[in-house]
GROMACS .gro file of C-alpha atoms in nm:
model
  188
    1HIS     CA    1  -1.628   1.396   2.776
    2SER     CA    2  -1.722   1.094   2.939
    3VAL     CA    3  -1.841   0.736   2.880
    4LEU     CA    4  -2.031   0.501   3.112
    5ILE     CA    5  -1.886   0.144   3.068
    6ASN     CA    6  -2.055  -0.219   3.227
    7LYS     CA    7  -1.682  -0.269   3.373
    8SER     CA    8  -1.559  -0.215   3.694
    9PRO     CA    9  -1.335   0.094   3.780
   10GLU     CA   10  -1.067  -0.184   3.870
   11GLU     CA   11  -1.045  -0.326   3.572
   12LEU     CA   12  -1.060   0.011   3.335
   13TYR     CA   13  -0.769   0.154   3.513
   14ARG     CA   14  -0.580  -0.099   3.459
   15TYR     CA   15  -0.630  -0.132   3.115
   16TRP     CA   16  -0.558   0.236   3.079
   17ARG     CA   17  -0.297   0.282   3.304
   18GLN     CA   18  -0.132   0.005   3.043
   19PHE     CA   19  -0.014   0.291   2.838
   20GLU     CA   20   0.098   0.047   2.557
   21ASN     CA   21  -0.272  -0.030   2.517
   22LEU     CA   22  -0.368   0.305   2.410
   23PRO     CA   23  -0.334   0.281   2.082
   24ARG     CA   24  -0.618   0.003   2.074
   25PHE     CA   25  -0.870   0.232   2.048
   26MET     CA   26  -0.714   0.574   2.019
   27ASP     CA   27  -0.657   0.558   1.611
   28HIS     CA   28  -0.452   0.856   1.619
   29LEU     CA   29  -0.202   0.730   1.842
   30ALA     CA   30   0.107   0.537   1.699
   31SER     CA   31   0.294   0.434   1.956
   32VAL     CA   32   0.273   0.504   2.378
   33LYS     CA   33   0.636   0.350   2.509
   34THR     CA   34   0.683   0.356   2.902
   35GLU     CA   35   0.969   0.492   3.022
   36GLY     CA   36   0.975   0.409   3.392
   37ASP     CA   37   0.660   0.420   3.605
   38GLN     CA   38   0.568   0.794   3.517
   39ARG     CA   39   0.712   0.863   3.246
   40SER     CA   40   0.595   0.755   2.898
   41HIS     CA   41   0.659   0.887   2.521
   42TRP     CA   42   0.352   0.950   2.302
   43VAL     CA   43   0.359   0.984   1.888
   44VAL     CA   44   0.076   1.046   1.734
   45LYS     CA   45  -0.014   1.067   1.366
   46THR     CA   46  -0.136   1.405   1.240
   47ILE     CA   47  -0.250   1.560   0.904
   48GLY     CA   48  -0.113   1.393   0.600
   49ASN     CA   49   0.024   1.084   0.839
   50ALA     CA   50   0.284   1.348   0.982
   51GLU     CA   51   0.381   1.261   1.328
   52ILE     CA   52   0.455   1.492   1.645
   53SER     CA   53   0.586   1.402   1.955
   54TRP     CA   54   0.619   1.443   2.330
   55ASP     CA   55   0.724   1.315   2.677
   56ALA     CA   56   0.488   1.318   2.955
   57GLU     CA   57   0.516   1.254   3.308
   58ILE     CA   58   0.232   1.125   3.562
   59VAL     CA   59   0.164   1.367   3.813
   60ASN     CA   60  -0.160   1.218   4.009
   61ASP     CA   61  -0.213   0.867   4.016
   62LEU     CA   62  -0.495   0.727   4.212
   63PRO     CA   63  -0.544   0.352   4.180
   64ASN     CA   64  -0.891   0.297   3.985
   65GLU     CA   65  -1.007   0.626   4.034
   66LEU     CA   66  -0.764   0.859   3.848
   67ILE     CA   67  -0.464   0.892   3.635
   68ALA     CA   68  -0.313   1.306   3.562
   69TRP     CA   69  -0.040   1.374   3.353
   70ARG     CA   70   0.121   1.686   3.121
   71THR     CA   71   0.425   1.671   2.903
   72VAL     CA   72   0.724   1.757   3.027
   73GLY     CA   73   1.051   1.856   2.840
   74ASN     CA   74   1.087   1.980   2.456
   75SER     CA   75   0.811   1.843   2.346
   76ASP     CA   76   0.561   1.915   1.991
   77VAL     CA   77   0.273   1.981   2.209
   78ASP     CA   78   0.225   2.142   2.543
   79HIS     CA   79  -0.069   1.991   2.699
   80ALA     CA   80  -0.210   1.836   3.045
   81GLY     CA   81  -0.499   1.600   3.108
   82SER     CA   82  -0.703   1.324   3.296
   83VAL     CA   83  -0.901   1.047   3.343
   84ARG     CA   84  -1.110   0.946   3.597
   85PHE     CA   85  -1.321   0.627   3.678
   86GLU     CA   86  -1.611   0.729   3.923
   87GLY     CA   87  -1.770   0.355   3.983
   88THR     CA   88  -2.200   0.345   3.931
   89GLU     CA   89  -2.472   0.142   4.009
   90ARG     CA   90  -2.467   0.059   3.636
   91GLY     CA   91  -2.059   0.039   3.566
   92THR     CA   92  -1.811   0.286   3.590
   93ASN     CA   93  -1.861   0.673   3.376
   94VAL     CA   94  -1.482   0.742   3.234
   95LYS     CA   95  -1.426   1.126   3.158
   96VAL     CA   96  -1.161   1.271   3.030
   97THR     CA   97  -1.058   1.613   3.094
   98MET     CA   98  -0.764   1.750   2.851
   99GLU     CA   99  -0.586   2.137   2.839
  100TYR     CA  100  -0.334   2.192   2.535
  101ARG     CA  101  -0.162   2.436   2.307
  102PRO     CA  102  -0.131   2.287   1.926
  103PRO     CA  103   0.144   2.337   1.725
  104ALA     CA  104   0.105   2.663   1.486
  105GLY     CA  105  -0.142   2.755   1.782
  106LYS     CA  106  -0.510   2.917   1.614
  107VAL     CA  107  -0.378   2.760   1.297
  108GLY     CA  108  -0.320   2.463   1.415
  109VAL     CA  109  -0.628   2.445   1.573
  110GLY     CA  110  -0.827   2.568   1.240
  111LEU     CA  111  -0.666   2.317   1.051
  112ALA     CA  112  -0.765   2.025   1.292
  113LYS     CA  113  -1.083   2.088   1.270
  114LEU     CA  114  -1.115   2.154   0.929
  115PHE     CA  115  -0.973   1.758   0.921
  116GLY     CA  116  -1.176   1.643   1.185
  117GLN     CA  117  -0.906   1.613   1.378
  118GLU     CA  118  -1.009   1.855   1.670
  119PRO     CA  119  -0.904   1.708   2.037
  120ARG     CA  120  -1.291   1.720   2.131
  121GLN     CA  121  -1.411   1.500   1.834
  122MET     CA  122  -1.100   1.276   1.870
  123ILE     CA  123  -1.175   1.237   2.255
  124GLU     CA  124  -1.538   1.180   2.236
  125SER     CA  125  -1.425   0.874   1.952
  126ASP     CA  126  -1.155   0.718   2.113
  127LEU     CA  127  -1.391   0.727   2.456
  128ARG     CA  128  -1.656   0.500   2.225
  129ARG     CA  129  -1.399   0.284   2.107
  130PHE     CA  130  -1.222   0.236   2.450
  131LYS     CA  131  -1.611   0.114   2.509
  132GLN     CA  132  -1.663  -0.113   2.252
  133VAL     CA  133  -1.277  -0.231   2.355
  134MET     CA  134  -1.366  -0.278   2.697
  135GLU     CA  135  -1.737  -0.409   2.668
  136VAL     CA  136  -1.658  -0.605   2.348
  137GLY     CA  137  -1.311  -0.679   2.321
  138GLU     CA  138  -1.248  -0.498   1.995
  139VAL     CA  139  -1.358  -0.198   1.769
  140VAL     CA  140  -1.694  -0.293   1.641
  141VAL     CA  141  -1.655  -0.268   1.248
  142SER     CA  142  -1.976  -0.239   1.082
  143ASP     CA  143  -2.050  -0.399   0.712
  144ALA     CA  144  -2.055  -0.058   0.603
  145THR     CA  145  -1.724   0.053   0.715
  146LEU     CA  146  -1.532   0.126   0.366
  147LEU     CA  147  -1.197  -0.091   0.451
  148GLY     CA  148  -1.340  -0.309   0.642
  149THR     CA  149  -1.088  -0.163   0.945
  150GLY     CA  150  -1.320   0.073   1.166
  151TYR     CA  151  -1.081   0.315   1.109
  152MET     CA  152  -1.199   0.581   0.867
  153ALA     CA  153  -1.250   0.922   1.040
  154GLN     CA  154  -1.576   0.949   1.207
  155ARG     CA  155  -1.797   1.187   1.103
  156PRO     CA  156  -2.226   1.275   1.082
  157GLY     CA  157  -2.403   1.038   0.851
  158GLN     CA  158  -2.348   1.126   0.527
  159PRO     CA  159  -2.282   0.903   0.228
  160ALA     CA  160  -1.885   0.846   0.143
  161SER     CA  161  -1.783   1.089  -0.157
  162SER     CA  162  -1.658   0.917  -0.440
  163THR     CA  163  -1.293   1.018  -0.387
  164GLU     CA  164  -1.348   0.749  -0.098
  165LEU     CA  165  -1.524   0.524  -0.301
  166GLU     CA  166  -1.234   0.557  -0.527
  167SER     CA  167  -0.964   0.482  -0.314
  168ALA     CA  168  -1.115   0.161  -0.083
  169GLU     CA  169  -0.944  -0.140  -0.124
  170MET     CA  170  -1.296  -0.310  -0.092
  171LEU     CA  171  -1.659  -0.223  -0.115
  172PRO     CA  172  -1.881  -0.278   0.164
  173SER     CA  173  -2.091  -0.495  -0.025
  174GLU     CA  174  -1.783  -0.721  -0.107
  175THR     CA  175  -1.607  -0.712   0.297
  176ALA     CA  176  -1.719  -1.059   0.486
  177THR     CA  177  -1.794  -1.005   0.865
  178ASN     CA  178  -1.522  -1.118   1.103
  179TYR     CA  179  -1.840  -1.324   1.311
  180GLY     CA  180  -2.035  -1.583   1.133
  181SER     CA  181  -2.049  -1.437   0.760
  182GLU     CA  182  -1.980  -1.667   0.460
  183GLY     CA  183  -1.765  -1.533   0.197
  184ARG     CA  184  -1.400  -1.367   0.209
  185TYR     CA  185  -1.241  -1.303   0.627
  186THR     CA  186  -1.099  -1.025   0.655
  187GLU     CA  187  -0.846  -1.075   0.932
  188ARG     CA  188  -0.682  -0.763   1.140
   0.00000   0.00000   0.00000
């Protein structure tokens, strides 16, 4: 999975390497805590807001080019991955690769897909939000977003279900944007 971002590899690498930044655009991440230069502790929100966590270590770190990691110790999830930053004439191609063995094996994969939390879907959404954060400075929120937060699960274009509309604190027509709309101002 990759995305072209109109920033230098140096700037993108520097931002990503500060792992505490990652929850800004990875909406499934509850937190990342750096434990030294090579280790970190990750907590992820899963189906039904349950949490799973793991410790990871960096196994390859090429400044401005690559960060590669793997889980260590007694982790809830066994995975490894990398992010590459490849400069082009039009910006930087950011490519994420991941391998993982989910909790509950194939059943866990099936449930994750059912609820839209399959890793491939999450990586694609995370990369879109990373691009927004780096190019615009925030995750872009549309007036059509139900809760005005931009963190509704992304899915193919379709109307909101009656359940989603009923649980929304505000309807899109009641939510002012943060960029010059009159009326109510939504604080983030």
